[in-house]
XYZ file of C-alpha atoms in Angstrom:
300
model
C -31.486 -52.226 -79.170
C -33.698 -54.893 -80.760
C -33.234 -57.110 -77.670
C -34.290 -54.251 -75.380
C -37.423 -53.603 -77.461
C -38.301 -57.319 -77.424
C -37.880 -57.470 -73.614
C -40.137 -54.390 -73.202
C -42.629 -55.960 -75.596
C -42.566 -59.164 -73.565
C -43.580 -57.197 -70.496
C -46.347 -55.377 -72.340
C -47.731 -58.571 -73.940
C -47.637 -60.309 -70.552
C -50.019 -57.627 -69.326
C -52.109 -57.662 -72.483
C -52.683 -61.440 -72.241
C -53.233 -61.312 -68.482
C -50.144 -63.372 -67.678
C -49.062 -60.506 -65.415
C -50.988 -57.555 -64.054
C -49.822 -53.940 -64.158
C -49.702 -54.013 -60.358
C -47.059 -56.781 -60.566
C -44.526 -54.218 -61.640
C -44.396 -53.023 -58.009
C -42.992 -56.428 -57.021
C -40.556 -56.405 -59.985
C -39.473 -52.883 -59.126
C -38.814 -53.797 -55.507
C -36.651 -56.748 -56.591
C -34.732 -54.467 -58.941
C -34.305 -51.492 -56.574
C -33.552 -53.399 -53.394
C -31.668 -56.469 -54.647
C -30.637 -56.705 -58.336
C -29.629 -53.114 -59.148
C -27.484 -52.626 -55.999
C -25.667 -55.858 -56.904
C -25.023 -54.583 -60.436
C -23.833 -51.181 -59.208
C -21.464 -52.640 -56.595
C -19.919 -55.157 -58.995
C -19.594 -52.710 -61.863
C -17.903 -49.952 -59.826
C -15.608 -52.312 -57.922
C -14.517 -54.044 -61.179
C -14.143 -51.046 -63.457
C -13.230 -47.987 -61.381
C -9.875 -47.135 -59.837
C -9.012 -44.174 -57.587
C -7.385 -42.366 -60.502
C -10.671 -42.507 -62.448
C -12.799 -40.848 -59.762
C -12.124 -37.158 -60.577
C -13.335 -37.655 -64.147
C -16.276 -39.899 -63.199
C -17.558 -37.536 -60.511
C -18.110 -34.874 -63.136
C -20.836 -37.032 -64.664
C -23.519 -36.780 -61.917
C -22.863 -33.024 -61.618
C -23.473 -32.473 -65.338
C -26.595 -34.655 -65.362
C -27.994 -32.752 -62.378
C -27.351 -29.363 -64.044
C -28.846 -30.549 -67.317
C -32.029 -31.804 -65.680
C -32.480 -28.509 -63.820
C -31.959 -26.514 -67.047
C -34.464 -28.736 -68.887
C -36.939 -28.136 -66.059
C -36.488 -24.391 -66.478
C -37.141 -24.723 -70.228
C -40.257 -26.734 -69.508
C -41.383 -23.960 -67.119
C -40.904 -21.290 -69.793
C -42.861 -23.337 -72.348
C -45.626 -23.993 -69.850
C -45.948 -20.315 -68.971
C -46.100 -19.460 -72.683
C -48.937 -21.978 -73.087
C -50.662 -20.467 -70.019
C -51.043 -23.813 -68.270
C -52.714 -24.023 -64.917
C -50.529 -24.569 -61.846
C -50.905 -28.374 -61.688
C -50.304 -28.870 -65.396
C -47.330 -26.527 -65.332
C -45.736 -28.541 -62.534
C -46.362 -31.779 -64.446
C -44.789 -30.402 -67.619
C -41.720 -29.190 -65.693
C -41.241 -32.657 -64.218
C -41.482 -34.589 -67.529
C -39.110 -32.121 -69.193
C -36.600 -32.206 -66.331
C -36.338 -35.821 -65.132
C -34.927 -38.553 -67.361
C -35.124 -42.336 -66.989
C -31.353 -42.791 -66.597
C -31.628 -45.933 -64.479
C -34.483 -48.179 -65.589
C -33.981 -47.437 -69.301
C -30.510 -45.937 -69.238
C -28.708 -48.971 -67.794
C -29.916 -51.469 -70.396
C -29.440 -49.152 -73.342
C -25.960 -47.992 -72.322
C -24.913 -51.574 -71.520
C -26.174 -52.647 -74.936
C -24.257 -49.904 -76.734
C -21.022 -49.822 -74.701
C -20.886 -52.901 -72.423
C -19.568 -52.852 -68.800
C -17.385 -49.765 -69.346
C -20.388 -47.763 -70.507
C -22.538 -49.093 -67.690
C -19.972 -47.893 -65.170
C -20.314 -44.343 -66.447
C -24.113 -44.704 -66.634
C -24.165 -45.576 -62.900
C -22.417 -42.298 -62.062
C -24.798 -40.379 -64.320
C -27.730 -41.993 -62.548
C -26.451 -40.752 -59.167
C -26.934 -37.195 -60.414
C -30.344 -38.185 -61.782
C -31.493 -39.555 -58.406
C -30.435 -36.347 -56.622
C -32.217 -34.277 -59.284
C -35.364 -36.426 -59.061
C -35.713 -36.198 -55.287
C -34.514 -32.629 -54.757
C -35.969 -30.965 -57.854
C -39.028 -33.254 -57.949
C -39.909 -32.455 -54.325
C -39.449 -28.708 -54.927
C -41.756 -28.768 -57.972
C -44.307 -30.874 -56.091
C -44.404 -28.415 -53.174
C -44.462 -25.305 -55.394
C -47.057 -26.451 -57.912
C -48.996 -29.268 -56.240
C -51.957 -29.242 -53.888
C -50.783 -31.902 -51.476
C -47.754 -30.429 -49.659
C -46.382 -33.781 -48.502
C -43.973 -33.512 -45.571
C -41.628 -36.295 -46.626
C -37.967 -35.638 -45.884
C -35.820 -35.487 -49.002
C -32.745 -36.602 -47.080
C -34.650 -39.580 -45.656
C -35.854 -40.564 -49.144
C -32.286 -40.339 -50.506
C -31.001 -42.592 -47.712
C -33.824 -45.058 -48.378
C -32.846 -45.477 -52.055
C -30.445 -48.506 -52.189
C -28.963 -47.917 -55.684
C -27.796 -44.446 -54.699
C -26.413 -45.566 -51.340
C -24.686 -48.530 -52.996
C -23.102 -46.211 -55.565
C -21.860 -43.819 -52.882
C -20.580 -46.674 -50.682
C -18.788 -48.365 -53.608
C -17.210 -45.053 -54.625
C -15.875 -44.549 -51.100
C -14.397 -48.075 -51.144
C -12.677 -47.321 -54.474
C -11.335 -44.050 -53.067
C -9.661 -46.010 -50.253
C -8.102 -48.467 -52.707
C -10.483 -51.428 -52.514
C -11.423 -53.456 -55.572
C -13.210 -56.678 -56.444
C -10.243 -58.803 -55.333
C -10.727 -57.757 -51.710
C -13.975 -59.708 -51.427
C -14.468 -63.510 -51.087
C -15.297 -65.460 -54.223
C -18.613 -66.818 -52.935
C -19.818 -63.267 -52.219
C -18.970 -62.040 -55.721
C -20.591 -65.053 -57.380
C -23.788 -64.497 -55.359
C -23.899 -60.879 -56.453
C -23.282 -61.953 -60.070
C -26.361 -64.170 -59.991
C -28.464 -61.371 -58.573
C -27.002 -58.820 -60.951
C -27.914 -60.920 -63.993
C -31.578 -60.385 -63.195
C -31.338 -56.568 -63.331
C -31.815 -55.774 -67.024
C -34.487 -58.415 -67.850
C -36.573 -57.428 -64.791
C -36.219 -53.697 -65.593
C -37.434 -54.246 -69.125
C -40.366 -56.446 -68.049
C -41.374 -53.814 -65.502
C -41.119 -51.064 -68.097
C -43.307 -53.068 -70.494
C -45.904 -53.562 -67.744
C -45.958 -49.815 -67.035
C -46.614 -48.762 -70.643
C -50.191 -47.699 -71.263
C -50.927 -46.606 -74.858
C -54.396 -45.358 -73.804
C -52.745 -42.691 -71.649
C -51.281 -40.988 -74.738
C -54.663 -39.568 -75.783
C -54.810 -37.327 -72.698
C -51.834 -35.146 -73.589
C -50.260 -35.879 -76.968
C -49.080 -32.287 -77.361
C -47.327 -32.296 -74.015
C -45.700 -35.639 -74.838
C -44.318 -34.114 -78.022
C -43.031 -31.082 -76.082
C -41.386 -33.307 -73.465
C -39.831 -35.445 -76.248
C -38.376 -32.318 -77.851
C -36.843 -31.185 -74.567
C -35.689 -34.573 -73.292
C -34.446 -36.028 -76.612
C -33.361 -32.832 -78.377
C -32.452 -30.014 -76.024
C -30.994 -32.105 -73.157
C -28.305 -33.829 -75.242
C -27.463 -30.487 -76.870
C -26.942 -28.936 -73.416
C -24.689 -31.852 -72.393
C -22.712 -31.615 -75.643
C -21.955 -27.959 -74.926
C -21.117 -28.552 -71.239
C -18.899 -31.516 -72.118
C -16.977 -29.412 -74.590
C -16.560 -26.642 -72.018
C -15.317 -29.069 -69.319
C -13.041 -31.025 -71.705
C -15.026 -34.285 -71.278
C -14.376 -36.523 -74.273
C -14.539 -40.137 -75.400
C -16.802 -42.670 -73.726
C -17.659 -40.298 -70.860
C -19.080 -37.751 -73.301
C -20.988 -40.369 -75.322
C -22.621 -41.894 -72.251
C -23.435 -38.438 -70.854
C -25.178 -37.438 -74.064
C -27.182 -40.648 -74.286
C -28.157 -40.622 -70.582
C -29.242 -36.999 -70.832
C -31.500 -37.995 -73.737
C -33.422 -40.646 -71.857
C -37.245 -40.314 -71.870
C -39.244 -38.810 -69.024
C -38.671 -40.740 -65.793
C -41.455 -42.826 -64.263
C -40.575 -41.035 -61.032
C -42.371 -38.025 -62.538
C -45.621 -39.951 -62.235
C -44.846 -40.831 -58.628
C -44.412 -37.118 -57.820
C -47.536 -36.250 -59.812
C -49.594 -38.663 -57.693
C -47.878 -37.671 -54.420
C -48.336 -33.914 -54.883
C -51.587 -34.016 -56.899
C -50.207 -32.548 -60.109
C -51.692 -33.201 -63.584
C -51.447 -37.017 -63.608
C -52.908 -37.455 -67.111
C -50.369 -35.034 -68.600
C -47.483 -36.772 -66.842
C -48.536 -40.344 -67.721
C -49.108 -39.371 -71.348
C -45.691 -37.688 -71.620
C -43.955 -40.686 -69.988
C -45.492 -43.075 -72.528
C -44.890 -40.898 -75.574
C -41.286 -39.962 -74.673
C -40.449 -43.657 -74.001
C -41.788 -44.826 -77.361
C -40.112 -41.948 -79.193
C -36.796 -42.595 -77.400
C -36.631 -46.161 -78.704
C -36.422 -44.705 -82.197
C -34.320 -41.585 -81.451
C -31.623 -43.029 -79.124
C -30.130 -45.341 -81.820
C -29.920 -42.324 -84.119
C -28.100 -40.250 -81.465
C -25.765 -43.195 -80.834
C -24.955 -43.465 -84.548
C -24.021 -39.774 -84.607
C -21.581 -39.984 -81.710
């Protein structure tokens, strides 16, 4: 966890000392999303998943999806109780519902549980991507002012990590594994994959903006309570009900407890929701998660 914090701090200090600009994270994100992360996903699934594992692993994205939707509903109830306006209510629902299971989840789960944990985190993230695009688009249309006409299906198909995960799972289902691919191809992917976690952490550091916290501290605290408290409790109960135990349960609980996803901010801008509320909650939940996640891990 200390290494992850240092990598995030490196990204933040690079921005602070003008070595990198906040806008540079777009380039880093593109490298991660289109090159490095698909390489990591393909290698991890092909190395660590067999056809007999699939029934258990495919429960993970379903549970993450359900948890995110339930957390969104809780955020909606809290927002109505606080009598928020429509744009702020939509923003609060997003930061309560959507967790950063990929950009923060991968490094943290890998640090805690290694490649076996990362394999399970990848399946959790598939459910997170579906929740982000389906639920996020619904909230944007219902509560936002800009009813963007983007196709959800098209956006799903344009997201390489998700498509790589689905493609790799299909290959495993038909009995393929890492041995079916030439050595030079695997070594190339290994080089690309090694860049994933450092680039994710640098990008996350660049995106952090402490000044944004002042615009909605209360909402950041509410989102932290839902994302880091209620979400893992929901997953714990669902895991018990569905007889999910061991490493699958531990990864599920930690992935469900990830801070508010940066995708929430993308939706806030796209659909003209309360951007200040969302950016504040993303910053506060991320900082709080770096303290809370090790505690949750120690309790598992």
